[in-house]
Short mmCIF file of C-alpha atoms in Angstrom, two decimals:
data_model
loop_
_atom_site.label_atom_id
_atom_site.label_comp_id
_atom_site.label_asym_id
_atom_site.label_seq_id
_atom_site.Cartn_x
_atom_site.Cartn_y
_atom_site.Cartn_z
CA UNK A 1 2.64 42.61 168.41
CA UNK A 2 3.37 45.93 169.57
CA UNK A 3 6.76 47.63 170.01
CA UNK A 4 9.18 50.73 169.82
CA UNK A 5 10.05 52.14 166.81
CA UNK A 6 14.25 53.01 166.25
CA UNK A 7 15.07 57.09 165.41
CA UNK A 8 14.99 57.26 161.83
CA UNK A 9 18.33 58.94 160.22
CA UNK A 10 21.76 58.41 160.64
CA UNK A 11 21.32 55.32 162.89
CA UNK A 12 17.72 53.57 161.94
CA UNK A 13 17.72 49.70 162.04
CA UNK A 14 14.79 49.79 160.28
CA UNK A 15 12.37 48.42 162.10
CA UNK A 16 10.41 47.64 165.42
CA UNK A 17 11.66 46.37 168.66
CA UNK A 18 8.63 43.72 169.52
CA UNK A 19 7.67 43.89 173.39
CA UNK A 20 10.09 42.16 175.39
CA UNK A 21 12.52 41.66 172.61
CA UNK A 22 16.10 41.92 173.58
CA UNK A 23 17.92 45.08 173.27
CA UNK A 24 21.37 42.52 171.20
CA UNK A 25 18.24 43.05 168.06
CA UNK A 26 18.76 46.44 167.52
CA UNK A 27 22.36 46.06 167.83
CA UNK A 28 22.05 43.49 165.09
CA UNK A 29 20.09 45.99 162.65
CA UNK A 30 22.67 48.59 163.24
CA UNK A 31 25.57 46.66 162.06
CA UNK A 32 23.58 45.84 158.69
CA UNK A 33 22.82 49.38 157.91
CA UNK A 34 25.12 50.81 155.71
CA UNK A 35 26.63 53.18 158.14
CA UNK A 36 28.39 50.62 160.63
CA UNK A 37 29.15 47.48 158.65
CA UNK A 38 31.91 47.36 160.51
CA UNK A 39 31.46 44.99 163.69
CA UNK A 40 33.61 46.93 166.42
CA UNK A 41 32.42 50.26 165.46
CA UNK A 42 29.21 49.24 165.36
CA UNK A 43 29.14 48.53 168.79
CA UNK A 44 31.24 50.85 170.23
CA UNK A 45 28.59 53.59 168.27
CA UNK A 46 24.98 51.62 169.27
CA UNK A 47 26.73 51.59 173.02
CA UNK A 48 28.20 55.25 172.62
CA UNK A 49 31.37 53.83 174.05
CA UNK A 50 34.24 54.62 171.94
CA UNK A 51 36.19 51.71 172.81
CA UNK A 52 34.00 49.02 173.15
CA UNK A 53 34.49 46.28 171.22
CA UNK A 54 32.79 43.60 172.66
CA UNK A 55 29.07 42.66 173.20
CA UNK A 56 28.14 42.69 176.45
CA UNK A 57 25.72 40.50 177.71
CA UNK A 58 23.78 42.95 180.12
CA UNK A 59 23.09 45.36 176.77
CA UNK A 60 21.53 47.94 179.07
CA UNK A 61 25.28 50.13 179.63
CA UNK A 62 24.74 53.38 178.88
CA UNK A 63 20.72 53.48 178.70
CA UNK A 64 20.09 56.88 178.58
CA UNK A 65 22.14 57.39 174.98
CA UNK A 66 20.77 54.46 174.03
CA UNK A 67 17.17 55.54 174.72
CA UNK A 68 17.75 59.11 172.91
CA UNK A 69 19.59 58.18 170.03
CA UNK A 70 18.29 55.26 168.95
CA UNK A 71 14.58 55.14 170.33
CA UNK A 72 13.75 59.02 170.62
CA UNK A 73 13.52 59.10 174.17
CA UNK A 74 10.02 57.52 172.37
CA UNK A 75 11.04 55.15 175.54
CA UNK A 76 12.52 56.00 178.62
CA UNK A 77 16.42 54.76 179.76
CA UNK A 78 14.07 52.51 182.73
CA UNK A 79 11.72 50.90 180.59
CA UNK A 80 14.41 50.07 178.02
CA UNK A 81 16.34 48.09 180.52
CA UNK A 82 13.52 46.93 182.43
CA UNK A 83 11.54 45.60 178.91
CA UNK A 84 14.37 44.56 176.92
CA UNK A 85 17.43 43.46 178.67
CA UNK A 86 18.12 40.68 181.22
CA UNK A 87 18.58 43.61 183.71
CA UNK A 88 14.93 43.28 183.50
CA UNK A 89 14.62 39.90 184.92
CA UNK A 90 17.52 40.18 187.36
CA UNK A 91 16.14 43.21 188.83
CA UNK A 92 13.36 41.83 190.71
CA UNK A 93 15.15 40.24 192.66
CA UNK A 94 16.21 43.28 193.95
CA UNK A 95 14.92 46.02 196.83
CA UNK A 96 13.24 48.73 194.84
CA UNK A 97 15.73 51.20 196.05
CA UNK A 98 18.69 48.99 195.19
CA UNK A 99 17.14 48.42 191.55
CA UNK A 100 16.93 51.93 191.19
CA UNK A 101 20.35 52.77 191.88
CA UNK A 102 21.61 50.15 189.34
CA UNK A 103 19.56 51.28 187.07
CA UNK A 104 20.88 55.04 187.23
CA UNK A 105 24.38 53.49 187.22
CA UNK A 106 23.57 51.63 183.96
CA UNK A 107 21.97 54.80 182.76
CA UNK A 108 24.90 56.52 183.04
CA UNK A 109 27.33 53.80 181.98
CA UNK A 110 28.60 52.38 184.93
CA UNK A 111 28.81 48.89 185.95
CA UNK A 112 30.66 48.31 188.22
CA UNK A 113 29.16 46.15 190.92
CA UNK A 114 26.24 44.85 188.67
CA UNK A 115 26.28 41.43 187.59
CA UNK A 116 23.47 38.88 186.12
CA UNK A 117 24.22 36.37 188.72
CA UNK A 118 24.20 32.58 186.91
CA UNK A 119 20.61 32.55 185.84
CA UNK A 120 21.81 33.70 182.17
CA UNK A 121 22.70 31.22 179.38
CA UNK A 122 25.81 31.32 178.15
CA UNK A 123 24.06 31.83 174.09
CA UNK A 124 21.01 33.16 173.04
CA UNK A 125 18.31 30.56 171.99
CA UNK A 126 14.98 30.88 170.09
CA UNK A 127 11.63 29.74 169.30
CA UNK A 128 11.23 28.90 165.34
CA UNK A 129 7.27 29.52 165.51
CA UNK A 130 7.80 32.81 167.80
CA UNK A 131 10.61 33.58 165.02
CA UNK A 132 8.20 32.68 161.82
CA UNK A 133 5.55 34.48 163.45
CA UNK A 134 7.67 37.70 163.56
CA UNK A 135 9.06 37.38 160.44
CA UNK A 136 5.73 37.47 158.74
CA UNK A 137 5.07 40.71 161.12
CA UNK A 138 8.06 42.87 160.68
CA UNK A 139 10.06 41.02 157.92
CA UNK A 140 12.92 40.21 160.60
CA UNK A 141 13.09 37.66 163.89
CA UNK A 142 14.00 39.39 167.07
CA UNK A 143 15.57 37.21 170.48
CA UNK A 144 13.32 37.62 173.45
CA UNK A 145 14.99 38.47 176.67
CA UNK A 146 12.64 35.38 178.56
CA UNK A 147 14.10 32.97 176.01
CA UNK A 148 17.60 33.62 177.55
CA UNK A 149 17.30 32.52 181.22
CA UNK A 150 19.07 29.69 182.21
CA UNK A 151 16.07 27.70 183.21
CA UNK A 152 13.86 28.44 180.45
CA UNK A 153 14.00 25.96 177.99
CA UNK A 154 10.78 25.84 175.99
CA UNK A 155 8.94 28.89 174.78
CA UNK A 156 6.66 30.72 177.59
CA UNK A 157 4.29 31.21 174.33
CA UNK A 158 4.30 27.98 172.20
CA UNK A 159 5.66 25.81 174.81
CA UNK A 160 8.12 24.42 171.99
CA UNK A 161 11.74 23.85 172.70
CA UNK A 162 14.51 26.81 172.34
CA UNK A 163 16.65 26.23 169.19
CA UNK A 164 20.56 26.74 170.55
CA UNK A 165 22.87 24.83 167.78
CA UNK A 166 23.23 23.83 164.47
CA UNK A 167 22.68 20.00 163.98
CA UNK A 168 25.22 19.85 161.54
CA UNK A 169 28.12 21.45 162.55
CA UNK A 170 27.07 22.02 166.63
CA UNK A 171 27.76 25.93 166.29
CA UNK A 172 25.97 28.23 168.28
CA UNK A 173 24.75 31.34 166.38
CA UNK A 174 23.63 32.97 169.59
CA UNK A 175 26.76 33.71 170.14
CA UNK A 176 26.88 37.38 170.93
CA UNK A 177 30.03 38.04 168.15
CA UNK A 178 28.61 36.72 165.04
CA UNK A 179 25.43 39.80 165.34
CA UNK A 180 22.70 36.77 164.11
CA UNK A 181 18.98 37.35 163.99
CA UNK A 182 16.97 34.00 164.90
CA UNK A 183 16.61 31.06 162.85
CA UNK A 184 19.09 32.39 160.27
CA UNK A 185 21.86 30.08 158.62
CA UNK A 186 24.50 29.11 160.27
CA UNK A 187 27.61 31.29 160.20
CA UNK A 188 30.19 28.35 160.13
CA UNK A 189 28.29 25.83 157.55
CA UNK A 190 25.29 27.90 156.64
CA UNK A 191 22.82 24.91 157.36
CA UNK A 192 19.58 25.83 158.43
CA UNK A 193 19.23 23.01 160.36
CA UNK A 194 18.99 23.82 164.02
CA UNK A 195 18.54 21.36 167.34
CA UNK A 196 17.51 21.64 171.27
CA UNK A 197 18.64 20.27 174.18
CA UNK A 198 16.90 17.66 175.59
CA UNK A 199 13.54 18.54 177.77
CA UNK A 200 11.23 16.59 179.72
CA UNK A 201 7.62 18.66 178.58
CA UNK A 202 6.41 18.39 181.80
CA UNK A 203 3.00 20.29 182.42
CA UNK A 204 4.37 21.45 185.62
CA UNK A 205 7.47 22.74 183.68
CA UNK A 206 5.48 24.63 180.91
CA UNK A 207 3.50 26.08 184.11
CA UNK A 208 7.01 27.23 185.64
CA UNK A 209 8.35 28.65 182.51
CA UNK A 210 5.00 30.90 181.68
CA UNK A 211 5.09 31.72 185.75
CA UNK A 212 8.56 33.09 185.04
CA UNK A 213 7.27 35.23 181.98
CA UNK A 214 4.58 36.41 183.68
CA UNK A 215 7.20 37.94 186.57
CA UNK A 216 9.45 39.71 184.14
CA UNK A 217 5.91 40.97 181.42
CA UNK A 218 4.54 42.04 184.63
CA UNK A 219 7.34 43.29 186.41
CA UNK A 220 5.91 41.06 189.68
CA UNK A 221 7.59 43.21 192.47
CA UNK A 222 6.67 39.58 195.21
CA UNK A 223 10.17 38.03 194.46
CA UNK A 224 11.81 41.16 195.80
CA UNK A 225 14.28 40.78 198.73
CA UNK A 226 12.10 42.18 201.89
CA UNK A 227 8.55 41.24 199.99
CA UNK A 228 9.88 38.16 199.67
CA UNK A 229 10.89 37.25 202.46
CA UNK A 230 7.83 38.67 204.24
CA UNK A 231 5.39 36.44 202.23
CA UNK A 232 8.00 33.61 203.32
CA UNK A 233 7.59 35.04 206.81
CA UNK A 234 3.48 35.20 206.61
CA UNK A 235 3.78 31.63 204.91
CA UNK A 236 5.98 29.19 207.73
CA UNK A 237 4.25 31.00 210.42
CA UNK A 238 1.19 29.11 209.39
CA UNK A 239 2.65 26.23 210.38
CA UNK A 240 3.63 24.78 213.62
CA UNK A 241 7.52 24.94 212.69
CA UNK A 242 9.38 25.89 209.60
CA UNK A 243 10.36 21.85 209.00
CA UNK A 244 6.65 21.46 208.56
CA UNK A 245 6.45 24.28 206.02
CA UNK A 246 9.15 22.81 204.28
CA UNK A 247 7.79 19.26 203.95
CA UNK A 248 4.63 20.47 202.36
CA UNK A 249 6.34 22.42 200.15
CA UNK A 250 8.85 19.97 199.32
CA UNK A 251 5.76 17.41 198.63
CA UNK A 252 3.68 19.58 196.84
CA UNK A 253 6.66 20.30 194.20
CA UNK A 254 7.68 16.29 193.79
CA UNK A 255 3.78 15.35 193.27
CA UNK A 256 3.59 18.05 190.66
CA UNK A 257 6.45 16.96 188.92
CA UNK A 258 6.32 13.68 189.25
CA UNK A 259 9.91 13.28 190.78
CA UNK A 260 11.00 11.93 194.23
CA UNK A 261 13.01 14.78 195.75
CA UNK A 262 13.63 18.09 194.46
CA UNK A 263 16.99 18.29 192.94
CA UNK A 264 15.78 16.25 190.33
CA UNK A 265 13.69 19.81 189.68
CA UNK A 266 16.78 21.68 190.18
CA UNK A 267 18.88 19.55 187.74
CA UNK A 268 16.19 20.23 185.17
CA UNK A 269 15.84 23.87 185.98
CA UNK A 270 19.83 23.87 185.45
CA UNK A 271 20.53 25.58 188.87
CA UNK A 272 23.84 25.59 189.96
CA UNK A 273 24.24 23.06 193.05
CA UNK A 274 26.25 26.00 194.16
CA UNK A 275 23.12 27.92 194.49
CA UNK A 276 20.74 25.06 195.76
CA UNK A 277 20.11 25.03 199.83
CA UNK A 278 17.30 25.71 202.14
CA UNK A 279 13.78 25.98 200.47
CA UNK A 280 13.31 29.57 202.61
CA UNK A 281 17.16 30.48 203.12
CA UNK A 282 20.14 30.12 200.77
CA UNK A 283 18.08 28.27 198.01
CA UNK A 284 15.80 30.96 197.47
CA UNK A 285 17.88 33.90 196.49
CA UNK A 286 17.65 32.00 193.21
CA UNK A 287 14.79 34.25 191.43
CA UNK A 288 13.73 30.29 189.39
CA UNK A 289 13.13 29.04 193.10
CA UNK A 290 11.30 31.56 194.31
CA UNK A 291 8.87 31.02 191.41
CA UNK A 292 9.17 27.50 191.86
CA UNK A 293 8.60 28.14 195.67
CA UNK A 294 5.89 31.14 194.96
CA UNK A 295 3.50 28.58 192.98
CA UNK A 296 3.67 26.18 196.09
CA UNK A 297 2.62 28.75 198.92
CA UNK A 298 0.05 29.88 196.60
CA UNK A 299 -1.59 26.26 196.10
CA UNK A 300 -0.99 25.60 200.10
CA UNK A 301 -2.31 28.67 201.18
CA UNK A 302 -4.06 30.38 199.01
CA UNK A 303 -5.04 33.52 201.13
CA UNK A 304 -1.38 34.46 201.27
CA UNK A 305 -1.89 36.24 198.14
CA UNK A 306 1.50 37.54 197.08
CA UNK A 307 0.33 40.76 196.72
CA UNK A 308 -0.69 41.47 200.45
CA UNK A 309 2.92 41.11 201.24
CA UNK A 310 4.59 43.96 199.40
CA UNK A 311 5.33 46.01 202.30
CA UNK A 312 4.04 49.73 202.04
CA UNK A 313 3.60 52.86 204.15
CA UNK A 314 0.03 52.12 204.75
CA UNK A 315 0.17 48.86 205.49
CA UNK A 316 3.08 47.92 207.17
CA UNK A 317 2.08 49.19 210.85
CA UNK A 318 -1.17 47.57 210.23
CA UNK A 319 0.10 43.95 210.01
CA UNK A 320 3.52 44.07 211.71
CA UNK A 321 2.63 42.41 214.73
CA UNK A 322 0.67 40.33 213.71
CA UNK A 323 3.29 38.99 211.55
CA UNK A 324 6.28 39.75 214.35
CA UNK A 325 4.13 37.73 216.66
CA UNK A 326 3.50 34.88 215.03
CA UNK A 327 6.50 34.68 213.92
CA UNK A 328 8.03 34.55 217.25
CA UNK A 329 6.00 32.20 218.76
CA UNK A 330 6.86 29.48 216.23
CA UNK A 331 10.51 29.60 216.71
CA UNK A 332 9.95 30.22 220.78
CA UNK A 333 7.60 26.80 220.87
CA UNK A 334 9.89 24.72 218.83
CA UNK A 335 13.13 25.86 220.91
CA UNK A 336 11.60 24.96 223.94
CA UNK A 337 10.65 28.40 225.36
CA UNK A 338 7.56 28.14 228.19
CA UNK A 339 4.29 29.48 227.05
CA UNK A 340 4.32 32.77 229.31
CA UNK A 341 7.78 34.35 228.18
CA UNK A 342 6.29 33.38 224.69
CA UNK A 343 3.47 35.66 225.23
CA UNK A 344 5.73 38.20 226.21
CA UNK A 345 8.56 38.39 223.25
CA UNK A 346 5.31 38.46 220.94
CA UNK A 347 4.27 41.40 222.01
CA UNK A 348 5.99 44.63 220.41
CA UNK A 349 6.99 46.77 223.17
CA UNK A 350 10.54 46.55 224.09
CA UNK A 351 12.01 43.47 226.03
CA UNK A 352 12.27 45.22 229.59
CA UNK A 353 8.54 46.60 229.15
CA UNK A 354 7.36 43.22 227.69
CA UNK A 355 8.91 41.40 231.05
CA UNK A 356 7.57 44.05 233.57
CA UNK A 357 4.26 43.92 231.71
CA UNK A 358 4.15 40.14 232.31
CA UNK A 359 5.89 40.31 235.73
CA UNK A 360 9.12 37.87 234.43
CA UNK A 361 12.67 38.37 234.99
CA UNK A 362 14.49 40.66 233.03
CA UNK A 363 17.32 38.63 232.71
CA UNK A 364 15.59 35.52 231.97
CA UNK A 365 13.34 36.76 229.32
CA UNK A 366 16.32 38.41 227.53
CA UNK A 367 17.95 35.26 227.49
CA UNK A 368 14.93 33.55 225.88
CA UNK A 369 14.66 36.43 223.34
CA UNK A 370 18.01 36.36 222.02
CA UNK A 371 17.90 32.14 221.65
CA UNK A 372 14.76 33.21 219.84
CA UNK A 373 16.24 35.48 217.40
CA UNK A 374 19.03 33.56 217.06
CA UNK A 375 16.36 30.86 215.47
CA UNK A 376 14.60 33.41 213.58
CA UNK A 377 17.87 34.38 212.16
CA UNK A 378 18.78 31.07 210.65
CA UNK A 379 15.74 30.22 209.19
CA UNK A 380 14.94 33.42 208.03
CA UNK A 381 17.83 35.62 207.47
CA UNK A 382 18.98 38.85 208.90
CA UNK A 383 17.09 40.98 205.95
CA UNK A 384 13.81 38.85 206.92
CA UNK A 385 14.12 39.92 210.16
CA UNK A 386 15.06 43.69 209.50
CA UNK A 387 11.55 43.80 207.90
CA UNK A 388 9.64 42.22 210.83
CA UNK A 389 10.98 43.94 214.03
CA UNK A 390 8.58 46.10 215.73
CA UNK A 391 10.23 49.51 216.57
CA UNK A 392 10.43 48.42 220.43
CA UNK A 393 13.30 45.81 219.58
CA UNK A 394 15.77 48.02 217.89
CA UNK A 395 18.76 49.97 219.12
CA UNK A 396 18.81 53.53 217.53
CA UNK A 397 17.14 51.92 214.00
CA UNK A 398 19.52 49.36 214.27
CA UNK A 399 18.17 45.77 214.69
CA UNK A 400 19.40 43.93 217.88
CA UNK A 401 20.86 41.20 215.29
CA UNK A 402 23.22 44.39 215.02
CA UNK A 403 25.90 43.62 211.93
CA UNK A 404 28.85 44.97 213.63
CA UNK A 405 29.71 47.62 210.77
CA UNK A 406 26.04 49.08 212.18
CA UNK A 407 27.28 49.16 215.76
CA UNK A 408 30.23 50.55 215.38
CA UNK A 409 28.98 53.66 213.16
CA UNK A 410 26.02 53.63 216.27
CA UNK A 411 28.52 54.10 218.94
CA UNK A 412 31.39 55.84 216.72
CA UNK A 413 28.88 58.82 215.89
CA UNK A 414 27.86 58.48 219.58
CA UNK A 415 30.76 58.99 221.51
CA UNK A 416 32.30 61.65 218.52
CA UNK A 417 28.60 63.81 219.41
CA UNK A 418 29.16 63.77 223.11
CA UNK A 419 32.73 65.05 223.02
CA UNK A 420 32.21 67.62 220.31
CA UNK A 421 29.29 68.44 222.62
CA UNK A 422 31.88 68.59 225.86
CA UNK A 423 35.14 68.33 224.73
CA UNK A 424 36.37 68.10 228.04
CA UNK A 425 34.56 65.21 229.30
CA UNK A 426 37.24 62.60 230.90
CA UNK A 427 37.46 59.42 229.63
CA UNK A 428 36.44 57.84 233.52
CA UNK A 429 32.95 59.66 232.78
CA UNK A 430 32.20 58.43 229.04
CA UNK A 431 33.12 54.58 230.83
CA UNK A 432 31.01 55.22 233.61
CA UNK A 433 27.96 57.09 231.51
CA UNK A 434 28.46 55.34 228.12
CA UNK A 435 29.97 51.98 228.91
CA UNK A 436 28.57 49.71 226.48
CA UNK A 437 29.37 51.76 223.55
CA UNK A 438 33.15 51.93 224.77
CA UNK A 439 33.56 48.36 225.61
CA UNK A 440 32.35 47.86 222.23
CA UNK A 441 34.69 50.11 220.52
CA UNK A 442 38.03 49.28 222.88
CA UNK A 443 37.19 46.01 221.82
CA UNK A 444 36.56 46.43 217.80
CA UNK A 445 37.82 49.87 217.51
CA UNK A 446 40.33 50.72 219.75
CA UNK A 447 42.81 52.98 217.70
CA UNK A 448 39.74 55.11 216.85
CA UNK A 449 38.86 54.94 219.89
CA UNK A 450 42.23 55.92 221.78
CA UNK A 451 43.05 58.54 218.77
CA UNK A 452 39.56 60.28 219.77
CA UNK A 453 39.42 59.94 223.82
CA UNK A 454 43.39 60.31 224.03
CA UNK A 455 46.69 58.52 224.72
CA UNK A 456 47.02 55.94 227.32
CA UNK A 457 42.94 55.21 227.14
CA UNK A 458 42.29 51.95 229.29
CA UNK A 459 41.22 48.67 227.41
CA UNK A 460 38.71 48.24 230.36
CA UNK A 461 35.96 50.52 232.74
CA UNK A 462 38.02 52.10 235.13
CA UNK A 463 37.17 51.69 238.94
CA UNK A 464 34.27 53.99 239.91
CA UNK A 465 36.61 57.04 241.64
#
């Protein structure tokens, strides 16, 4: 097993951090050196913050001293929380950019904003051969930052159980205060007698559980918000409606796991029913089901590959409306929409040039494309939909599904340029020449609005004078 080796001096734990061990081990070695026996200044000096005196379950606060004084910059304040905290996991979840700037938060010990979401368990558990095995190693047992997710319950490696309590006294000592190492006594009756919860060893479980160690070893970058929702995109659009995706994902999953509808999976998988929903909508913002739901796609269509759907510079203009298109005509056909206006919200160009191009009705085909995206927009979400819109269906970068915070900084900066342009210009002009972006603003904005164009400023466009 490889790993990082902690500074040697004033603050050496003595040993290696194993690959994917979790950052609470070195914690635990600093408290036993002779330096910090002392719980609370322990961790207030392993965290560099004076007045911590609490563990905190994220571990990664304050990276960057971490990494320097206790791992010799040997690895960097990214890969520490990316390899050895449940930031790790979490992360992927995430838009690259987003990650990042949690990540540079954390570095710099802020964290505010960042939480693990409920796919944490509430103590740390273990594997007694993965534990053995390291003690034989290194002379010491480290947790592993897999072993801690809610819905892992057997080891990704061994495919044993997790150990969580003692048998004899039903104490947890993965409890983040009592600074434990696996498979060591209990602190309350110091048995070494240690029990599970109860698992059905399902082969499609053990293949879940090593699918979800293989996304945080590998750092899989699929489950992502816009990749992911682009492979769900690429995915229903092979099907003649989203229903019918469902159903064959729905009875792909019960066959595999032998159950008769899914929330038998998600009672196993311990996911909130909080956090259960739509297969592609709410439901899968939980990173478990979008393994769960990742493994299915695969098996159904296995030339969705997930890694042709991690949008890129070079690829994205390549496949956009292909995707966009096909996309579209799924919803239009199963809302009704005729066959010719389909052909013509498929295409990218805007909606006037698509409805001249096919010689329909402006109005009309506007119409259909707004029921369409209204469609698109339930089953896919708004960030779905971000990703898939062809540059001819947005307003000023701005998606036509428009949250209002986006239109009103659109036609705030608008109106604010035009009259530091011509300060003069008289508030009949901007309704006549900018009317949309004022009725919008009267009508969600107005005291910016009347404060900017002046006293008196009509809730409605003025008679042409």
């Amino acid at each position: 097993m490889a790993g990082i080796k902690l500074q040697t001096g004033q603050n050496q734990a003595g040993s290696y951090l194993p690959n994917g061990a979790y950052l609470y081990t070195a914690l635990v070695h600093l408290h036993r050196s002779s330096v910090h026996r002392v719980r609370n200044k322990a961790i207030a000096a392993f965290l560099g913050l004076p007045l911590a005196t609490e563990v905190p379950v994220l571990m990664g606060r304050n990276a960057g001293y971490i990494s320097s004084t206790y791992f010799s910059d040997v690895v960097s304040p990214h890969e520490l929380l990316r390899r050895h905290t449940l930031f790790g996991v979490t992360h992927l979840g995430l838009d690259e950019d987003i990650a990042l700037n949690r990540e540079e938060q954390l570095i710099l010990g802020m964290v505010k904003g960042i939480r693990l979401g409920a796919e944490v368990a509430q103590n740390l558990r273990w594997c007694k051969r993965c534990a053995d095995e390291e003690r034989e190693s290194y002379g010491f047992a480290s947790w592993k930052v897999v072993h801690q997710l809610l819905s892992v319950r057997i080891c990704h490696i061994h495919g044993d159980p997790l150990l969580l309590r003692c048998k004899e006294c039903g104490i947890a000592p993965g409890a983040l205060r009592y600074l434990r190492l696996p498979g060591e006594a209990c602190p309350g009756c110091q048995s070494s007698d240690f029990e599970q919860d109860n698992v059905v060893l399902r082969d499609a479980y053990q293949i879940f559980v090593r699918n979800v160690a293989s996304m945080f070893i590998n750092q899989e970058s699929v489950y992502r918000e816009s990749a992911w929702f682009l492979y769900v995109s690429r995915f229903v659009s092979s099907f003649p409606s989203e229903s019918d995706a469902e159903k064959k994902v729905i009875g792909f999953l019960c066959r595999e796991w032998e159950v008769l509808t899914t929330e038998e999976i998600w009672e196993s998988l311990q996911i909130p029913p909080s956090d259960r929903g739509g297969l592609f909508s709410e439901g899968s913002q939980f990173l478990s089901i979008r393994v769960l739901i990742s493994r299915a796609m695969r098996a159904l269509r296995p030339s969705l590959l997930p890694g042709d759907v991690v949008p890129d510079a070079c690829s994205r203009d390549s496949s956009e409306d292909s995707i966009f298109g096909s996309t579209v005509r799924q919803h239009a056909r199963s809302i009704g929409i005729s066959e010719r206006i389909t052909s013509a919200l498929a295409s990218s160009s805007n909606i006037k040039d698509a409805a001249v191009e096919a010689g329909l009705d402006y109005i009309k085909t506007l119409s259909a494309w707004r029921k369409v995206l209204k469609s698109m927009k339930k089953a896919l979400g708004e960030d779905a939909i971000r990703t898939l819109l062809p540059e001819g269906r947005r307003i000023q970068k701005v998606t036509r599904v428009g949250r209002k915070q986006d239109l009103l900084n659109t036609y705030k900066s608008r109106i604010s340029a035009l009259l530091e342009r011509d300060p003069g210009m008289s508030r009949t002009r901007l309704w006549r020449e900018h009317y949309r972006a004022m009725h919008y603003l009267s009508k969600f904005e107005y005291e910016w609005l009347a404060k900017k164009v002046g006293g008196n400023m009509p809730s409605r466009r003025p008679d042409a004078q």
